[in-house]
Short mmCIF file of C-alpha atoms in Angstrom, two decimals:
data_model
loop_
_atom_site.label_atom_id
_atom_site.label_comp_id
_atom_site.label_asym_id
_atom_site.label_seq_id
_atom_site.Cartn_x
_atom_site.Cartn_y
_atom_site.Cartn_z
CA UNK A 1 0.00 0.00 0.00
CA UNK A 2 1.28 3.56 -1.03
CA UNK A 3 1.67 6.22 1.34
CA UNK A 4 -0.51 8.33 -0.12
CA UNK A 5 -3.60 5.04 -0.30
CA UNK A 6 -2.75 5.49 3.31
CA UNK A 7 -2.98 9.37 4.08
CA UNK A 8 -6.61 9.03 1.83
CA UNK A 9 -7.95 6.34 4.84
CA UNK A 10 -9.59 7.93 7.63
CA UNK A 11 -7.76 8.65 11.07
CA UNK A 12 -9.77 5.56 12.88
CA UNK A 13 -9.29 3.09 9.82
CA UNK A 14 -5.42 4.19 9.95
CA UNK A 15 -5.26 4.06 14.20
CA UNK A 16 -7.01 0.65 14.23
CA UNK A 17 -4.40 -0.63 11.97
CA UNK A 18 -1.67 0.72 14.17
CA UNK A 19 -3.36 -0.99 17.50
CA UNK A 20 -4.71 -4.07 15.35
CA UNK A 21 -0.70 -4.33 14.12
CA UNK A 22 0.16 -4.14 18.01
CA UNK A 23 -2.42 -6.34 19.25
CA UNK A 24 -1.00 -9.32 16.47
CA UNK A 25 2.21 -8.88 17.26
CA UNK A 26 1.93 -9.28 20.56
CA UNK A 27 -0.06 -12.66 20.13
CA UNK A 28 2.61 -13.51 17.70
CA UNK A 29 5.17 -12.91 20.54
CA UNK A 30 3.17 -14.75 23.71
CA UNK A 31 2.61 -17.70 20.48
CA UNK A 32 6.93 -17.32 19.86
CA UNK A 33 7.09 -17.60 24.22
CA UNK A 34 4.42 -20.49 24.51
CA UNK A 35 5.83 -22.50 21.47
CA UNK A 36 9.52 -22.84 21.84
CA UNK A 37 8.55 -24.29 25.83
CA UNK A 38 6.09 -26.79 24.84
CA UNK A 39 8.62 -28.16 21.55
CA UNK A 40 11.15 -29.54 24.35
CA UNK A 41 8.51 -30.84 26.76
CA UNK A 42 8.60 -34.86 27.12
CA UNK A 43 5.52 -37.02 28.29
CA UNK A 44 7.15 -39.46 31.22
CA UNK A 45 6.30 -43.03 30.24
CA UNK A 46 6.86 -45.66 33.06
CA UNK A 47 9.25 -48.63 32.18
CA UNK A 48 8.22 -52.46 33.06
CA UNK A 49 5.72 -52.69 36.46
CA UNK A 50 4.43 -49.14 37.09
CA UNK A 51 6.08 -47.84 40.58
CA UNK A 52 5.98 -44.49 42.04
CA UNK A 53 9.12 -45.23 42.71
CA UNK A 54 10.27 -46.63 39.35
CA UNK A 55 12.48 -44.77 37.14
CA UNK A 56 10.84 -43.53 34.39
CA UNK A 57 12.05 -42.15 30.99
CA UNK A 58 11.01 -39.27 28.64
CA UNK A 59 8.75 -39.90 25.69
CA UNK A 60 7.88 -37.06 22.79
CA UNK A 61 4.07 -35.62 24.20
CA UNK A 62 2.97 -32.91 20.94
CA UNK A 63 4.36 -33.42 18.05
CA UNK A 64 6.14 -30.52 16.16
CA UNK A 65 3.56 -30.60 13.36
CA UNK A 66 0.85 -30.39 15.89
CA UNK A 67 2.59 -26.93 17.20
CA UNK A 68 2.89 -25.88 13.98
CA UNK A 69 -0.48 -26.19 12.88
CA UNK A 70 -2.03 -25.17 16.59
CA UNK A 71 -0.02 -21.88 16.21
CA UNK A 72 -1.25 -21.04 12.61
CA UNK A 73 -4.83 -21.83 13.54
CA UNK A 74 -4.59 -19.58 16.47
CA UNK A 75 -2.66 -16.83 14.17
CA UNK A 76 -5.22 -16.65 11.65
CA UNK A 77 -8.16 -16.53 14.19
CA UNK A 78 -6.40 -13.49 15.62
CA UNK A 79 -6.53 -11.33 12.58
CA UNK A 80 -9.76 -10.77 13.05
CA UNK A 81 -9.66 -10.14 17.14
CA UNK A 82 -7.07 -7.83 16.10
CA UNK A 83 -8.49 -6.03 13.86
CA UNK A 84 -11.59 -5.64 15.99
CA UNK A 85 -10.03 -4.35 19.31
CA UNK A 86 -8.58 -2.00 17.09
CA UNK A 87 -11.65 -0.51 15.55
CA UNK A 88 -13.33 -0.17 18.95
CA UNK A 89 -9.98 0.99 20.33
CA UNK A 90 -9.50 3.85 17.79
CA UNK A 91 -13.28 4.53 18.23
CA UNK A 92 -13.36 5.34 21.59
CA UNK A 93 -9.99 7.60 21.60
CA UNK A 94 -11.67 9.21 17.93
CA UNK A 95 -15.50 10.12 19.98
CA UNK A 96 -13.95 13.26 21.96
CA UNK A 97 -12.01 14.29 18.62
CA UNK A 98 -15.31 13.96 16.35
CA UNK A 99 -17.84 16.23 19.10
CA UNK A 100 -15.24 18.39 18.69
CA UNK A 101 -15.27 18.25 14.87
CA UNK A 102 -19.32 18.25 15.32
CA UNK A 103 -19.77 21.56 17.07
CA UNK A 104 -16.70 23.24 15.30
CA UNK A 105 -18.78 22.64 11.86
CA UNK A 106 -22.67 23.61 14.16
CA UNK A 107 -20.72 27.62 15.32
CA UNK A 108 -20.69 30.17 12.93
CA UNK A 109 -20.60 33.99 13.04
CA UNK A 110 -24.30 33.67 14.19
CA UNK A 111 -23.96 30.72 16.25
CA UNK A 112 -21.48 31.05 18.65
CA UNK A 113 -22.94 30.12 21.86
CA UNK A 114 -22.25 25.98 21.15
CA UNK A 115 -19.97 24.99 23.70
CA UNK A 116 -18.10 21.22 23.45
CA UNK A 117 -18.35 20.63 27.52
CA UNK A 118 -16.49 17.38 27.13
CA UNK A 119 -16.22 16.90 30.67
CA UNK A 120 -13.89 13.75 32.36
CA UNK A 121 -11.88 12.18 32.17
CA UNK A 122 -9.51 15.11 31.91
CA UNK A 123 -7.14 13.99 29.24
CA UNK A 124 -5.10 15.86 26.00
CA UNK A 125 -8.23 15.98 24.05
CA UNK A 126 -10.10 16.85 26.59
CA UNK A 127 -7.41 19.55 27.37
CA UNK A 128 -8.18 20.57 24.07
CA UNK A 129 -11.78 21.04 24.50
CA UNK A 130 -10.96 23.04 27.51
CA UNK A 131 -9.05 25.30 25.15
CA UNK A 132 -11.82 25.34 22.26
CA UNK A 133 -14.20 26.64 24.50
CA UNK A 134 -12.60 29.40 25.76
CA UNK A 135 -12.01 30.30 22.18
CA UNK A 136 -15.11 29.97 21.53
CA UNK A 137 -16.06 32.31 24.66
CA UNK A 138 -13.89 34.62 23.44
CA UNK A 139 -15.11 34.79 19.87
CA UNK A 140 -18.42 35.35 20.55
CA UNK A 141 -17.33 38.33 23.02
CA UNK A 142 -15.28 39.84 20.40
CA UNK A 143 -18.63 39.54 17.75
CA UNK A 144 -20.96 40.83 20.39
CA UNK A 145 -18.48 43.58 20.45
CA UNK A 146 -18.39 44.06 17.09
CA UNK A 147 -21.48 44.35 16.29
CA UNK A 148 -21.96 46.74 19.46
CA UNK A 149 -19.21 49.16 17.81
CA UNK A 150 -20.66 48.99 14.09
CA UNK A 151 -23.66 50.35 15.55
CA UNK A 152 -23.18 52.64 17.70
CA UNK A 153 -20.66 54.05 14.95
CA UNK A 154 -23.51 54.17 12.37
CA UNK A 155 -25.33 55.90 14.82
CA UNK A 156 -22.54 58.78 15.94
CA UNK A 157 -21.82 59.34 11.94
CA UNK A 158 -25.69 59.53 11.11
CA UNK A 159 -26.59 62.03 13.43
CA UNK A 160 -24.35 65.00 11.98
CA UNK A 161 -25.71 63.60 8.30
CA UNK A 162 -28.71 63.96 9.48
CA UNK A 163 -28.52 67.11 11.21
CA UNK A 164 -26.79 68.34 7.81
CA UNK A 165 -29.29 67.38 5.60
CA UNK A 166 -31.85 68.74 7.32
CA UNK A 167 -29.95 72.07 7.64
CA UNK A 168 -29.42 72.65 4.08
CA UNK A 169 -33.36 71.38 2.99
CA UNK A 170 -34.90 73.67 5.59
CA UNK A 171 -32.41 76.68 3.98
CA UNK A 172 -33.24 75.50 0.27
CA UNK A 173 -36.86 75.56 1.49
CA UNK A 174 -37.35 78.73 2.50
CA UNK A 175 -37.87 80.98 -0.85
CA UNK A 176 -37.09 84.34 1.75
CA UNK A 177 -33.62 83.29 2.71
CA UNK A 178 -31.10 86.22 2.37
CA UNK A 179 -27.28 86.29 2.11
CA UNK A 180 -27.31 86.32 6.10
CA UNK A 181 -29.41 83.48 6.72
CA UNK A 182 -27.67 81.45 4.10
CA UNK A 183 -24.25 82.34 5.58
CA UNK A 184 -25.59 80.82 8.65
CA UNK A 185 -26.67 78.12 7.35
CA UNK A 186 -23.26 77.61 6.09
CA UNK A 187 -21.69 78.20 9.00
CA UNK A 188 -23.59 75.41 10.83
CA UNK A 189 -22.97 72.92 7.68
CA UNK A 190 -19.58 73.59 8.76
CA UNK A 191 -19.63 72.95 12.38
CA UNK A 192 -21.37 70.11 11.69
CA UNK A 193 -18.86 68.48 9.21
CA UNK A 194 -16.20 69.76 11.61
CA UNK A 195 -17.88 67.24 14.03
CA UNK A 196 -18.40 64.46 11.42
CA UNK A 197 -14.61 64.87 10.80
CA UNK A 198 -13.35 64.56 14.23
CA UNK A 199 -15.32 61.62 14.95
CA UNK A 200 -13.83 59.92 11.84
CA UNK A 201 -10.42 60.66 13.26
CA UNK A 202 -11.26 59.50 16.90
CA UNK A 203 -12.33 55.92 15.12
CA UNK A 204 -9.63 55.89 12.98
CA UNK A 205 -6.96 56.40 15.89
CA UNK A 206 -8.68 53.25 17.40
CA UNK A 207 -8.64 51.42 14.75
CA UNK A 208 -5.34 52.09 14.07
CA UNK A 209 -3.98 51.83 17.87
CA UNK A 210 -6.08 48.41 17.80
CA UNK A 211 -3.60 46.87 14.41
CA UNK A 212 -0.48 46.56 16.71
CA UNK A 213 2.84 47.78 16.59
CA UNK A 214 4.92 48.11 13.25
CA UNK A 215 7.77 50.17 14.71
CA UNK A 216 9.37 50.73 17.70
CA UNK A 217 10.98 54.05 18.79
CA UNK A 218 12.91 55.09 22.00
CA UNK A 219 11.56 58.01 23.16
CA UNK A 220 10.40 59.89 26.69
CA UNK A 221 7.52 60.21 28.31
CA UNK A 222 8.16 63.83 29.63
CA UNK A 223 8.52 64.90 26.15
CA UNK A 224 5.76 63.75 25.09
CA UNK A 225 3.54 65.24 27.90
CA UNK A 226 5.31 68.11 27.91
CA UNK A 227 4.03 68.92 24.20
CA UNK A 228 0.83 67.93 25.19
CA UNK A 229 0.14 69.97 27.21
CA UNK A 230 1.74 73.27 25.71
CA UNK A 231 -0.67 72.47 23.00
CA UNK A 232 -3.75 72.42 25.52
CA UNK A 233 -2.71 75.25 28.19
CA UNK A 234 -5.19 78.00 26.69
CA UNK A 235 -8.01 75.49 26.40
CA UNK A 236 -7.76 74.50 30.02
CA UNK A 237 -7.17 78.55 31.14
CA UNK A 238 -10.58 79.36 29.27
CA UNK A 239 -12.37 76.24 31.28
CA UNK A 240 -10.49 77.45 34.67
CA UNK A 241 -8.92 73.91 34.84
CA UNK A 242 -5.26 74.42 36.48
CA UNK A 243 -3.01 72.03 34.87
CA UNK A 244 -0.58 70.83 36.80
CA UNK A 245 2.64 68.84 35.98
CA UNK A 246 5.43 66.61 37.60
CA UNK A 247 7.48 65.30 35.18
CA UNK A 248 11.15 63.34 35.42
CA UNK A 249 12.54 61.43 32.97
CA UNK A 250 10.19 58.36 32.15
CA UNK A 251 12.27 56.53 28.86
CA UNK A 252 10.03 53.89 27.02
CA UNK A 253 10.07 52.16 23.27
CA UNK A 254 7.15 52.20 21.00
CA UNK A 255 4.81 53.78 18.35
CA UNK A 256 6.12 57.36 18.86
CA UNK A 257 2.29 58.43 17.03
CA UNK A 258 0.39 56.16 19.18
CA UNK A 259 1.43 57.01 22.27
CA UNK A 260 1.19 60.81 21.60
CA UNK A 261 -2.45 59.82 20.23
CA UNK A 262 -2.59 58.20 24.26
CA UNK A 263 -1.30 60.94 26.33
CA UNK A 264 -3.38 63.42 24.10
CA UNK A 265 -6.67 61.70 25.04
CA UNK A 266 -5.76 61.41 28.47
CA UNK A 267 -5.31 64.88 28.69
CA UNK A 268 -8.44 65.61 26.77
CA UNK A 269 -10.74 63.35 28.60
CA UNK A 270 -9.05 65.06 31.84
CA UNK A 271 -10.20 68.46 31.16
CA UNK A 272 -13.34 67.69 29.35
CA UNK A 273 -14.82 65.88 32.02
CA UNK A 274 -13.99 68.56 34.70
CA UNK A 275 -15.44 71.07 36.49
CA UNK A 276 -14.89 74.52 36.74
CA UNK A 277 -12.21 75.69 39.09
CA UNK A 278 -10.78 71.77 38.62
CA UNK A 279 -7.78 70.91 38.03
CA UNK A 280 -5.58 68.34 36.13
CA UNK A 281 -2.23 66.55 37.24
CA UNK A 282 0.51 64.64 35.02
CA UNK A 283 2.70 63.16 36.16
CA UNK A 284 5.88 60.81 34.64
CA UNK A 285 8.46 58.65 36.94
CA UNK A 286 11.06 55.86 36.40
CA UNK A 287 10.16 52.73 39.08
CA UNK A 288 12.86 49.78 38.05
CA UNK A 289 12.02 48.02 35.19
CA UNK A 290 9.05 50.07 33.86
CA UNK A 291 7.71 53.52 33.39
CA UNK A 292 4.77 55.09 34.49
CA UNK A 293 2.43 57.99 32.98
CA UNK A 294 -0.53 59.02 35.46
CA UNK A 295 -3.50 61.60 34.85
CA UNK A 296 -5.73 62.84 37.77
CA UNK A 297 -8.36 65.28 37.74
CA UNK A 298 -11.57 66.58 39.57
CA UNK A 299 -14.58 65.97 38.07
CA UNK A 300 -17.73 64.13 38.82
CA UNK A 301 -18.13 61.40 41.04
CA UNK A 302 -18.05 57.83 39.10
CA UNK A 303 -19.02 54.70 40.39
CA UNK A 304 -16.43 52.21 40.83
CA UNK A 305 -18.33 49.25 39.53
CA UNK A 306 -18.37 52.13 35.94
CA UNK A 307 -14.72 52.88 35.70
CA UNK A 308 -13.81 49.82 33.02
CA UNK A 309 -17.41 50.21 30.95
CA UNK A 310 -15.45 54.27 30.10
CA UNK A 311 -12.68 52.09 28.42
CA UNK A 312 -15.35 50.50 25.58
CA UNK A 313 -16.21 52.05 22.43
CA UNK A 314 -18.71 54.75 22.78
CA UNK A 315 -19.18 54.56 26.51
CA UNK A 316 -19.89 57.41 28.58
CA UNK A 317 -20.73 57.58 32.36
CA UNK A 318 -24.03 59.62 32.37
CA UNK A 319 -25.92 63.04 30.43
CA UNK A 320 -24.50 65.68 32.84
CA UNK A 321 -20.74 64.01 32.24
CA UNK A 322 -20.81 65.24 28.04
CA UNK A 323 -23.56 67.00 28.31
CA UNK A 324 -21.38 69.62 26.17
CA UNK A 325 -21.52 67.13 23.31
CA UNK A 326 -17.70 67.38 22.89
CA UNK A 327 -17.09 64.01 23.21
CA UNK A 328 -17.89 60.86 21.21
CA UNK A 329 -17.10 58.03 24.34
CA UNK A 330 -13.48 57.07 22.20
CA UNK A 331 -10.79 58.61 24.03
CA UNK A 332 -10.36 56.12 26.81
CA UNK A 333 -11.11 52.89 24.15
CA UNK A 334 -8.58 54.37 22.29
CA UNK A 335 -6.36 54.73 25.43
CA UNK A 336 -6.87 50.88 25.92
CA UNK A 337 -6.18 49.96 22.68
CA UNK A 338 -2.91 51.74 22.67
CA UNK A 339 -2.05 50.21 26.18
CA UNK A 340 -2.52 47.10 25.03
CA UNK A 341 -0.54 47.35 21.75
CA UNK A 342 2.46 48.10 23.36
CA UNK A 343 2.19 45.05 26.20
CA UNK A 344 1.55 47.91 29.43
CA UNK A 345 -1.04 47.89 31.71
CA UNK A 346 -3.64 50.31 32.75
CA UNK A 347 -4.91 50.79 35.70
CA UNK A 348 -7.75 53.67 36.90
CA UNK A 349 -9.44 54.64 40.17
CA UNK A 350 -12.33 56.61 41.11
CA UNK A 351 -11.46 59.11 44.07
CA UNK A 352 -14.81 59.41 46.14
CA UNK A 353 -14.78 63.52 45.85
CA UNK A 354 -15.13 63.09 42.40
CA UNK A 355 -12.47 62.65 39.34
CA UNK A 356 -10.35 59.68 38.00
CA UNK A 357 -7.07 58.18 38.57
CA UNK A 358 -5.40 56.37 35.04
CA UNK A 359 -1.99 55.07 35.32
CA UNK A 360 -0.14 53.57 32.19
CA UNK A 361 3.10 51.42 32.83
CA UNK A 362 5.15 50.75 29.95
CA UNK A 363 8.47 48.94 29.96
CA UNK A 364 11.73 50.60 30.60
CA UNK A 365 13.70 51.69 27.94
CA UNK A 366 17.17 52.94 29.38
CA UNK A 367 19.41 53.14 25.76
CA UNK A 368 18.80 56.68 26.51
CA UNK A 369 20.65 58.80 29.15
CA UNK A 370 18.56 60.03 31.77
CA UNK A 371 18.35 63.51 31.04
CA UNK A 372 19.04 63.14 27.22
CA UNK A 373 16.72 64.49 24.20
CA UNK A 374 14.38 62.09 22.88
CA UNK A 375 15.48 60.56 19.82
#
């Protein structure tokens, strides 16, 4: 037989030749250990008066041909018993491996809640199944959010369209319009694509943070924040938000563009969600082997058991917390995507006056001096 008639059999007809090949040649081998015994043994034969006490001498008991032909009988009735045990063999180790099979083929991208629960004995396969199901768990929690994110993104990018649209029908509608009210009308247009525009941006910075790492830079985190918040010092003066900042020398290695995108948003989400008369800290610090970036700030008062929904696509705490409509509930998903591209942790904490507490460890990068320019 060729190897590839043999790759073509199934995996049971192929296993219960293996065990069917074992099981003969192990009844060849107790036939080989039974055989070679029983050719020497003698039948005693008493000579003259029979004595117990008479010597005796040693007469042939089975012939050789008898062996010969017992052993062949017996070889060709285990071919059979061989081939059997195998099949039933192979079945039983095959019955975990084809449920498996069986609900792999039953879950699809609407079906995902089939679960193999193969239960004990706890063996490789059943290992396996183990494994499968947690896949499993975590596919359909990955669809479910999925599906969660394609809708409420249809929903954020139809509201401005819709708000557009019926801007510029209401202005085409009205046969009186003058050069002010059309100006205005304009001007809203405008606002409105502004807002269309920035939400694009905020979902492509997630979806972008959420493809992984291509290149990895040295650079420092005191930079970083340091530009940051230069950039956002008038914005927090108009607000009355004090920004406040304690920075030393925090070196780290990754996407220099998607970790600016992460300290932006945590300074954004800082202020936004403030109060008046609030204020903001950032703050960078070397702690052995890894880096550290916290943001505090006043604000609200958020429920602990709330603090990871804010990391999820298009969550926000509550009206009164964007009430400003400013923000689209993608800043701190697109924090946690970043985080998690570039192996660090997150952690956050709700003080009970009100405000949040986000730290972001990265690893330590130290190629660069401490008090050296970034790179």
């Amino acid at each position: 037989m060729t190897i590839q008639q043999l790759a073509g059999r199934s995996l049971q007809k192929r296993l219960a030749l293996a065990y069917a090949a074992g099981i003969y040649a192990a009844g060849v081998l107790v036939l080989v250990l039974v055989d070679v015994p029983l050719a020497s043994v003698h039948a005693a034969k008493p000579i003259g008066q029979p004595s117990p006490s008479m010597i005796t001498e040693a007469g042939p008991g089975i012939s050789l041909p008898q062996l010969l032909m017992g052993s062949a009988v017996a070889l060709v009735i285990l071919i059979p018993v061989a081939l059997a045990l195998g099949w039933f063999v192979a079945g039983r180790f095959l019955h975990p491996l084809r449920a498996i099979t069986a609900t792999a083929k039953s879950i699809s991208a609407g079906n995902l809640d089939s679960r193999l629960d193969l239960g004990e004995p706890t063996d490789e396969l059943t290992e396996l199944g183990h494994t499968l199901d947690d896949l499993f768990t975590r596919l359909q929690a990955a669809f479910d959010a999925q599906r969660h994110f394609v809708a409420n993104a249809s929903h954020e990018l139809r509201t401005p369209l819709a708000g557009l649209r019926t801007l510029l029908e209401v202005a085409l509608a009205d046969p009186d319009a003058d050069t002010d009210t059309l100006r205005s009308a304009c001007r809203e247009a405008l606002a409105l694509g502004g807002h269309q525009e920035r939400l694009v941006q905020a979902l492509l910075a997630l979806a972008t943070s959420e493809r992984g790492i291509t290149r990895w830079d040295t650079l420092d985190l005191a930079h970083v924040v340091e530009g940051a918040l230069a950039s956002r010092r008038d914005q927090a003066t108009e607000k009355g938000i004090h920004l406040a900042e304690h920075l030393t020398p925090a070196v780290t290695a990754g996407d220099r563009g998607l970790i600016e995108s992460l300290v932006a948003n945590l300074i954004d989400n800082a202020i936004r969600h403030n109060h008046a008369d609030g204020q903001v800290e950032v703050a960078t610090q070397t702690s052995g082997t890894q880096v550290a970036l916290t943001v505090t700030n006043t604000g609200p008062v958020i429920p602990g058991d709330q603090i990871q929904r804010l990391f999820q696509p298009f969550q926000k705490l509550a009206p009164d917390r964007h009430g400003r409509g400013d923000g689209y509930g993608l800043g701190l998903a697109i924090v946690n995507a970043v985080t998690q591209a570039h192996h660090a942790t997150l952690t956050a904490g709700a003080h009970p006056e009100g405000g949040l507490s986000i730290t972001v460890r990265f690893a330590h990068e130290p190629s660069l001096t401490s008090g050296g320019p970034p790179p």
